Structure formats: structure tokens, C-alpha cells
Amino acid sequence: MPSSAIQDYYPDDVAHCYGCGKLNEHGHQIKTVWDGDETVTRFIPKDYHTAIPGYVYGGLIASLIDCHGTGTAALAAYRAEGREFHTQPSLRFVTASLHVDYLKPTPLGVELELRGKVIELKGKKVISEISVSADGEITARGKVVAVQMPESFLKGDTL
Amino acid sequence: MPSSAIQDYYPDDVAHCYGCGKLNEHGHQIKTVWDGDETVTRFIPKDYHTAIPGYVYGGLIASLIDCHGTGTAALAAYRAEGREFHTQPSLRFVTASLHVDYLKPTPLGVELELRGKVIELKGKKVISEISVSADGEITARGKVVAVQMPESFLKGDTL
């Protein structure tokens, strides 16, 4: 069965992101899929991804929100164009800005669920709101402003 | 010579943060020091901390800003109390919210410099603005709202 995760269709030239690149063997390799009108990523932190013992490091939460946001943006952009996300030309987004509110400590040792909702899609910009839950409780909320990557990036040119 | 980095004086119970804990052998172990009225952290990303090849992953930049912000908050709180930061009781901050604007791609392979300025210090809350530079050019700007960690955390109690 083909993958339903957008990251599995990022072109190889831009599939090395530490957060979500399928070609980064050191990285988190998150996978973002549609669930109705929301997007979902699930991730189990390592025991060393700690803030204070027993709780998840805020930088990891920010990282997951960041890559979930760019994945959400790409999924939404394909859907807006009425295209399947394995079709060409590829749509790949980068982060213009990231905001995270840490509502309460996020426990380590359980799977985290990130859920994204697109709140604006206009031209090459997609804004999404993202929640992070652990054990069914929302522990952080984020907002990601993502912009479509210039085509030159996709061709492997220098910036 | 004693260390001038705030993280070297975090109590052992709360020195496991992946971003800045001296006791996290997997983590970044950043070190934040005063430079006049600004705070400074320097960090060289690994080659796998990549976004697209050649550029630093945004999640790492967010993580560095996060921990530089809590370190800046602790340094500023000690200074506001007229105390050296190796004295008791310990002051340790956690992040309430984090904002990052990615201004341009951050090149890999060079040392990053984060500089922080305290823009508000009131009660148990410290807000700082942070710049990230590579090769002398600012590539990202952040804002961290940090709050003093409840004393119960420092005693190793559960939350």
C-alpha cells in the first residue's frame, strides 16, 4: 500500500530535514497524514529528550510543531489544487515563523499526537494551528506560518 | 577558573535538559554567559542538523533560542537580586512561550551566535529577545517568555 504521509513524497533533494526527512538517519523522520480535515503526526520521544526528568524537552515539541506545520502546509496546498500529493510538480514548504505556547509539562514515555488545522491558505503561504497531546490531554499549542519553497531549492541549486 | 555559564550551576535535579543540561550526554549542552548587558551562547550544529542540504534545521534554531532564553532569564533574575549565580537558592526558569521568525536560511558548517536582551523582568517572569547569527549575519530572531520554575521541581518532587 502506498504511504499516506506527505514526507514520503518530498523530493530526495529536500528530504534531509532532521525533523521530517526520510533520508536523515539521525533525525526524527516524522510522518504527517490527513485525518478528515485535520492533519496528524504521532511521535514517541526518546528517554533522553528530557526537559526536567520525566517531561519532554520544549525544543523537541517546537521541532515537531515546526515540521508538522510544513507537512500540513504541503498537504493543504495539494488538496487546494485538487491534486494527489505524489504528483508533479512537487510542493514543499519552509517555515517563516513558529509560535509555541507551553500549557503544561508534557510527560515522557507516551506517544505524542500532533493535530493540525489550516487557518489560512493564500498564494504561497499556509498558516496552521497545531495542538500537541499526551495521554489525551493537550500540553502545547503552536502556530506555523509556512511558505512554499522556491523552485530553485527543489532543483538543488544553491540559494 | 570557575565557569561563567549559568547552566553549570543548574542544580543536578534539573540539569538533564536535552538543550542545555550538563548531565544530558545526548544533548546540546549549550552554555550561556553575560557579555555586558547581553547574553551569549555559541553553538556549532552537527552536519546532520540539516533542513535542506547546507542549511540548519529550524527546529534546532528554535531549541537553541528556547534554552538560551531560559538561561538568559536565570542570569537576569540573579543580577536583579544582586546575587552571584552560584549562590542559593537556585533560580531556574522554564519556557511559557516561544516565538521564532526565520529571516533567511542559516548556513551549516559555521558557529552560530545567539545574543539575548532582557526586555521585561517582572515577578517570576522574564521576557527576552534573541538573535541568531551565522557569519556575522542575523538569520533568525526569537522571543522567549520564561517563568521561574516552582520550587517543588527543584526538590525533585513530582509535578
Short mmCIF file of C-alpha atoms in Angstrom, two decimals:
data_model
loop_
_atom_site.label_atom_id
_atom_site.label_comp_id
_atom_site.label_asym_id
_atom_site.label_seq_id
_atom_site.Cartn_x
_atom_site.Cartn_y
_atom_site.Cartn_z
CA MET A 1 0.00 0.00 0.00
CA PRO A 2 1.46 3.42 -0.88
CA SER A 3 2.33 5.68 2.03
CA SER A 4 -0.22 8.31 3.04
CA ALA A 5 2.46 10.51 4.64
CA ILE A 6 3.44 13.65 2.79
CA GLN A 7 7.10 13.34 3.83
CA ASP A 8 7.45 10.12 1.85
CA TYR A 9 6.87 12.17 -1.30
CA TYR A 10 9.28 15.02 -0.61
CA PRO A 11 11.79 15.03 -3.48
CA ASP A 12 15.10 13.43 -2.48
CA ASP A 13 16.94 16.74 -2.84
CA VAL A 14 14.88 18.19 0.02
CA ALA A 15 14.28 15.07 2.12
CA HIS A 16 17.16 15.51 4.60
CA CYS A 17 15.42 17.60 7.25
CA TYR A 18 16.39 16.47 10.76
CA GLY A 19 12.75 16.70 11.80
CA CYS A 20 10.97 15.08 8.90
CA GLY A 21 13.35 13.99 6.15
CA LYS A 22 13.10 10.32 5.21
CA LEU A 23 16.79 10.45 4.23
CA ASN A 24 18.11 11.77 7.57
CA GLU A 25 19.09 8.67 9.51
CA HIS A 26 19.88 10.71 12.64
CA GLY A 27 16.59 12.59 12.60
CA HIS A 28 13.02 12.22 13.81
CA GLN A 29 11.52 11.19 10.44
CA ILE A 30 8.02 12.29 11.41
CA LYS A 31 5.10 11.32 9.16
CA THR A 32 2.12 13.59 8.62
CA VAL A 33 -1.21 12.35 7.26
CA TRP A 34 -4.71 13.64 6.73
CA ASP A 35 -7.45 12.67 9.18
CA GLY A 36 -10.56 14.27 7.69
CA ASP A 37 -9.89 18.00 7.67
CA GLU A 38 -7.12 17.75 10.22
CA THR A 39 -3.55 16.53 9.89
CA VAL A 40 -1.95 14.12 12.33
CA THR A 41 1.61 13.20 13.32
CA ARG A 42 2.41 10.71 16.05
CA PHE A 43 5.79 10.55 17.74
CA ILE A 44 7.33 8.81 20.73
CA PRO A 45 10.18 10.87 22.24
CA LYS A 46 13.35 9.10 23.36
CA ASP A 47 14.06 8.96 27.08
CA TYR A 48 16.87 11.50 26.64
CA HIS A 49 14.54 14.07 25.06
CA THR A 50 14.02 15.37 28.55
CA ALA A 51 13.43 18.82 30.00
CA ILE A 52 13.38 18.07 33.67
CA PRO A 53 13.33 14.35 34.38
CA GLY A 54 10.01 12.77 33.33
CA TYR A 55 8.99 15.53 30.95
CA VAL A 56 9.60 16.30 27.28
CA TYR A 57 12.12 18.94 26.27
CA GLY A 58 10.43 22.04 24.86
CA GLY A 59 12.80 22.23 21.92
CA LEU A 60 11.59 18.85 20.69
CA ILE A 61 7.98 19.99 20.95
CA ALA A 62 8.86 23.10 18.93
CA SER A 63 10.62 20.94 16.35
CA LEU A 64 7.67 18.59 15.96
CA ILE A 65 5.27 21.51 15.59
CA ASP A 66 7.58 23.09 13.01
CA CYS A 67 7.78 20.02 10.76
CA HIS A 68 4.14 19.10 11.30
CA GLY A 69 3.34 22.63 10.15
CA THR A 70 5.34 22.42 6.93
CA GLY A 71 3.87 18.96 6.25
CA THR A 72 0.37 20.28 6.86
CA ALA A 73 1.05 23.17 4.52
CA ALA A 74 2.13 20.85 1.73
CA LEU A 75 -0.88 18.54 2.20
CA ALA A 76 -3.23 21.51 2.18
CA ALA A 77 -1.64 23.04 -0.91
CA TYR A 78 -2.04 19.80 -2.89
CA ARG A 79 -5.65 19.47 -1.75
CA ALA A 80 -6.35 23.10 -2.71
CA GLU A 81 -5.05 22.35 -6.19
CA GLY A 82 -7.16 19.20 -6.39
CA ARG A 83 -4.03 17.09 -6.79
CA GLU A 84 -2.76 13.89 -5.21
CA PHE A 85 0.44 14.56 -3.31
CA HIS A 86 2.58 12.16 -5.25
CA THR A 87 2.06 14.16 -8.46
CA GLN A 88 4.42 16.68 -10.03
CA PRO A 89 5.34 19.47 -9.65
CA SER A 90 6.28 18.91 -6.02
CA LEU A 91 5.09 21.28 -3.34
CA ARG A 92 7.45 21.73 -0.40
CA PHE A 93 7.20 24.36 2.32
CA VAL A 94 9.62 26.03 4.72
CA THR A 95 8.87 27.83 7.97
CA ALA A 96 8.67 31.60 8.05
CA SER A 97 7.62 31.80 11.69
CA LEU A 98 6.82 29.48 14.56
CA HIS A 99 4.99 30.15 17.80
CA VAL A 100 4.59 27.71 20.69
CA ASP A 101 2.63 28.10 23.92
CA TYR A 102 3.64 25.53 26.52
CA LEU A 103 0.46 24.99 28.51
CA LYS A 104 1.68 22.33 30.91
CA PRO A 105 4.57 19.86 31.20
CA THR A 106 4.42 17.09 28.55
CA PRO A 107 5.06 13.65 30.06
CA LEU A 108 7.80 11.45 28.63
CA GLY A 109 7.17 7.79 27.91
CA VAL A 110 3.94 8.12 25.95
CA GLU A 111 3.14 8.73 22.29
CA LEU A 112 2.51 12.35 21.42
CA GLU A 113 -0.21 13.28 18.97
CA LEU A 114 0.02 16.46 16.95
CA ARG A 115 -3.12 17.65 15.18
CA GLY A 116 -3.08 20.48 12.67
CA LYS A 117 -5.76 22.72 11.22
CA VAL A 118 -5.21 25.07 8.31
CA ILE A 119 -6.45 28.53 9.20
CA GLU A 120 -5.22 30.38 6.10
CA LEU A 121 -4.11 29.32 2.66
CA LYS A 122 -3.33 32.16 0.32
CA GLY A 123 -0.92 32.18 -2.56
CA LYS A 124 2.31 30.51 -1.46
CA LYS A 125 1.56 30.90 2.28
CA VAL A 126 -0.18 28.46 4.58
CA ILE A 127 -0.87 29.14 8.26
CA SER A 128 -1.75 26.25 10.54
CA GLU A 129 -2.63 25.82 14.19
CA ILE A 130 -1.31 22.73 15.88
CA SER A 131 -2.03 21.01 19.17
CA VAL A 132 0.25 18.58 20.98
CA SER A 133 -1.42 15.96 23.19
CA ALA A 134 -0.08 13.36 25.57
CA ASP A 135 -2.43 10.81 27.11
CA GLY A 136 -5.35 12.66 25.54
CA GLU A 137 -4.51 15.96 27.17
CA ILE A 138 -3.33 19.00 25.23
CA THR A 139 0.01 20.17 26.63
CA ALA A 140 1.12 22.67 23.97
CA ARG A 141 -0.32 24.70 21.12
CA GLY A 142 1.54 26.05 18.15
CA LYS A 143 1.12 28.19 15.07
CA VAL A 144 3.24 27.83 11.96
CA VAL A 145 3.47 30.23 9.05
CA ALA A 146 4.85 28.21 6.15
CA VAL A 147 5.82 29.46 2.70
CA GLN A 148 6.33 27.49 -0.43
CA MET A 149 9.95 26.69 -1.11
CA PRO A 150 11.31 28.48 -4.17
CA GLU A 151 11.56 26.15 -7.13
CA SER A 152 15.35 26.67 -7.23
CA PHE A 153 15.65 24.73 -3.95
CA LEU A 154 13.91 21.77 -5.48
CA LYS A 155 16.40 21.71 -8.32
CA GLY A 156 19.31 21.52 -5.87
CA ASP A 157 20.62 24.96 -6.84
CA THR A 158 22.37 26.99 -4.19
CA LEU A 159 20.29 29.66 -2.50
CA MET B 1 38.71 29.28 36.83
CA PRO B 2 35.03 28.81 37.71
CA SER B 3 32.60 28.59 34.82
CA SER B 4 30.77 31.75 33.81
CA ALA B 5 27.93 29.78 32.20
CA ILE B 6 24.61 29.69 34.05
CA GLN B 7 23.94 26.08 33.01
CA ASP B 8 26.94 24.87 35.01
CA TYR B 9 25.12 25.98 38.16
CA TYR B 10 21.72 24.45 37.47
CA PRO B 11 21.03 22.04 40.34
CA ASP B 12 21.69 18.43 39.33
CA ASP B 13 17.97 17.55 39.71
CA VAL B 14 17.15 19.92 36.85
CA ALA B 15 20.31 19.65 34.74
CA HIS B 16 19.10 17.00 32.27
CA CYS B 17 17.56 19.24 29.62
CA TYR B 18 18.38 17.99 26.11
CA GLY B 19 19.16 21.55 25.06
CA CYS B 20 21.20 22.83 27.97
CA GLY B 21 21.59 20.24 30.73
CA LYS B 22 25.20 19.48 31.65
CA LEU B 23 24.06 15.97 32.65
CA ASN B 24 22.43 15.07 29.30
CA GLU B 25 25.15 13.27 27.38
CA HIS B 26 22.98 13.05 24.24
CA GLY B 27 22.05 16.73 24.27
CA HIS B 28 23.39 20.06 23.05
CA GLN B 29 24.79 21.24 26.43
CA ILE B 30 24.69 24.89 25.45
CA LYS B 31 26.42 27.44 27.69
CA THR B 32 25.05 30.94 28.21
CA VAL B 33 27.15 33.79 29.58
CA TRP B 34 26.87 37.53 30.11
CA ASP B 35 28.55 39.89 27.66
CA GLY B 36 27.85 43.32 29.13
CA ASP B 37 24.09 43.70 29.16
CA GLU B 38 23.57 40.94 26.61
CA THR B 39 23.79 37.20 26.94
CA VAL B 40 25.66 35.00 24.51
CA THR B 41 25.56 31.32 23.52
CA ARG B 42 27.76 29.86 20.80
CA PHE B 43 26.98 26.56 19.13
CA ILE B 44 28.23 24.60 16.13
CA PRO B 45 25.47 22.42 14.63
CA LYS B 46 26.31 18.88 13.53
CA ASP B 47 26.26 18.16 9.81
CA TYR B 48 23.05 16.15 10.24
CA HIS B 49 21.20 19.10 11.81
CA THR B 50 20.09 19.95 8.33
CA ALA B 51 16.94 21.46 6.87
CA ILE B 52 17.68 21.30 3.19
CA PRO B 53 21.27 20.34 2.47
CA GLY B 54 23.69 23.07 3.54
CA TYR B 55 21.33 24.83 5.92
CA VAL B 56 20.42 24.45 9.58
CA TYR B 57 17.18 22.74 10.60
CA GLY B 58 14.66 25.23 12.00
CA GLY B 59 13.83 23.00 14.95
CA LEU B 60 17.42 23.25 16.17
CA ILE B 61 17.30 27.03 15.89
CA ALA B 62 14.07 27.03 17.91
CA SER B 63 15.67 24.75 20.51
CA LEU B 64 18.74 26.95 20.89
CA ILE B 65 16.58 30.06 21.25
CA ASP B 66 14.44 28.27 23.84
CA CYS B 67 17.32 27.25 26.09
CA HIS B 68 19.21 30.50 25.54
CA GLY B 69 16.02 32.23 26.69
CA THR B 70 15.68 30.26 29.92
CA GLY B 71 19.40 30.72 30.61
CA THR B 72 19.10 34.45 29.97
CA ALA B 73 16.12 34.59 32.31
CA ALA B 74 18.08 32.92 35.11
CA LEU B 75 21.12 35.17 34.62
CA ALA B 76 18.89 38.25 34.64
CA ALA B 77 16.98 37.15 37.74
CA TYR B 78 20.19 36.65 39.71
CA ARG B 79 21.50 40.03 38.58
CA ALA B 80 18.21 41.70 39.53
CA GLU B 81 18.59 40.24 43.02
CA GLY B 82 22.19 41.41 43.21
CA ARG B 83 23.37 37.82 43.62
CA GLU B 84 26.09 35.73 42.04
CA PHE B 85 24.57 32.83 40.14
CA HIS B 86 26.31 30.12 42.08
CA THR B 87 24.53 31.17 45.29
CA GLN B 88 21.46 29.59 46.85
CA PRO B 89 18.52 29.47 46.49
CA SER B 90 18.80 28.40 42.85
CA LEU B 91 16.83 30.20 40.18
CA ARG B 92 15.77 28.05 37.24
CA PHE B 93 13.32 29.01 34.51
CA VAL B 94 11.04 27.12 32.13
CA THR B 95 9.52 28.33 28.87
CA ALA B 96 5.94 29.56 28.78
CA SER B 97 6.04 30.61 25.15
CA LEU B 98 8.47 30.74 22.29
CA HIS B 99 8.34 32.67 19.03
CA VAL B 100 10.80 32.39 16.15
CA ASP B 101 10.96 34.38 12.92
CA TYR B 102 13.16 32.71 10.32
CA LEU B 103 14.56 35.61 8.33
CA LYS B 104 16.79 33.70 5.93
CA PRO B 105 18.36 30.25 5.66
CA THR B 106 21.07 29.65 8.30
CA PRO B 107 24.21 28.09 6.80
CA LEU B 108 25.58 24.85 8.23
CA GLY B 109 29.29 24.46 8.97
CA VAL B 110 29.84 27.66 10.91
CA GLU B 111 29.47 28.60 14.57
CA LEU B 112 26.15 30.19 15.43
CA GLU B 113 26.00 33.09 17.87
CA LEU B 114 22.87 33.72 19.89
CA ARG B 115 22.57 37.08 21.65
CA GLY B 116 19.83 37.82 24.16
CA LYS B 117 18.42 41.01 25.60
CA VAL B 118 16.01 41.12 28.51
CA ILE B 119 13.02 43.26 27.62
CA GLU B 120 10.90 42.59 30.70
CA LEU B 121 11.64 41.23 34.17
CA LYS B 122 8.66 41.26 36.49
CA GLY B 123 7.99 38.94 39.39
CA LYS B 124 8.71 35.40 38.29
CA LYS B 125 8.53 36.21 34.55
CA VAL B 126 11.38 37.22 32.25
CA ILE B 127 10.91 38.06 28.57
CA SER B 128 13.93 38.12 26.29
CA GLU B 129 14.59 38.83 22.64
CA ILE B 130 17.19 36.71 20.95
CA SER B 131 19.05 36.94 17.67
CA VAL B 132 20.77 34.08 15.87
CA SER B 133 23.74 34.96 13.67
CA ALA B 134 25.89 32.97 11.29
CA ASP B 135 28.98 34.52 9.74
CA GLY B 136 28.00 37.85 11.29
CA GLU B 137 24.59 37.93 9.65
CA ILE B 138 21.33 37.63 11.61
CA THR B 139 19.30 34.75 10.21
CA ALA B 140 16.59 34.35 12.87
CA ARG B 141 15.04 36.30 15.71
CA GLY B 142 13.22 34.87 18.69
CA LYS B 143 11.28 35.87 21.76
CA VAL B 144 11.05 33.74 24.88
CA VAL B 145 8.66 34.18 27.78
CA ALA B 146 10.23 32.30 30.68
CA VAL B 147 8.77 31.73 34.13
CA GLN B 148 10.54 30.71 37.28
CA MET B 149 10.32 27.01 37.94
CA PRO B 150 8.23 26.19 41.00
CA GLU B 151 10.42 25.31 43.97
CA SER B 152 8.87 21.83 44.10
CA PHE B 153 10.66 21.00 40.79
CA LEU B 154 13.99 21.86 42.32
CA LYS B 155 13.39 19.46 45.17
CA GLY B 156 12.79 16.61 42.74
CA ASP B 157 9.12 16.28 43.68
CA THR B 158 6.71 15.14 41.01
CA LEU B 159 4.71 17.86 39.32
#
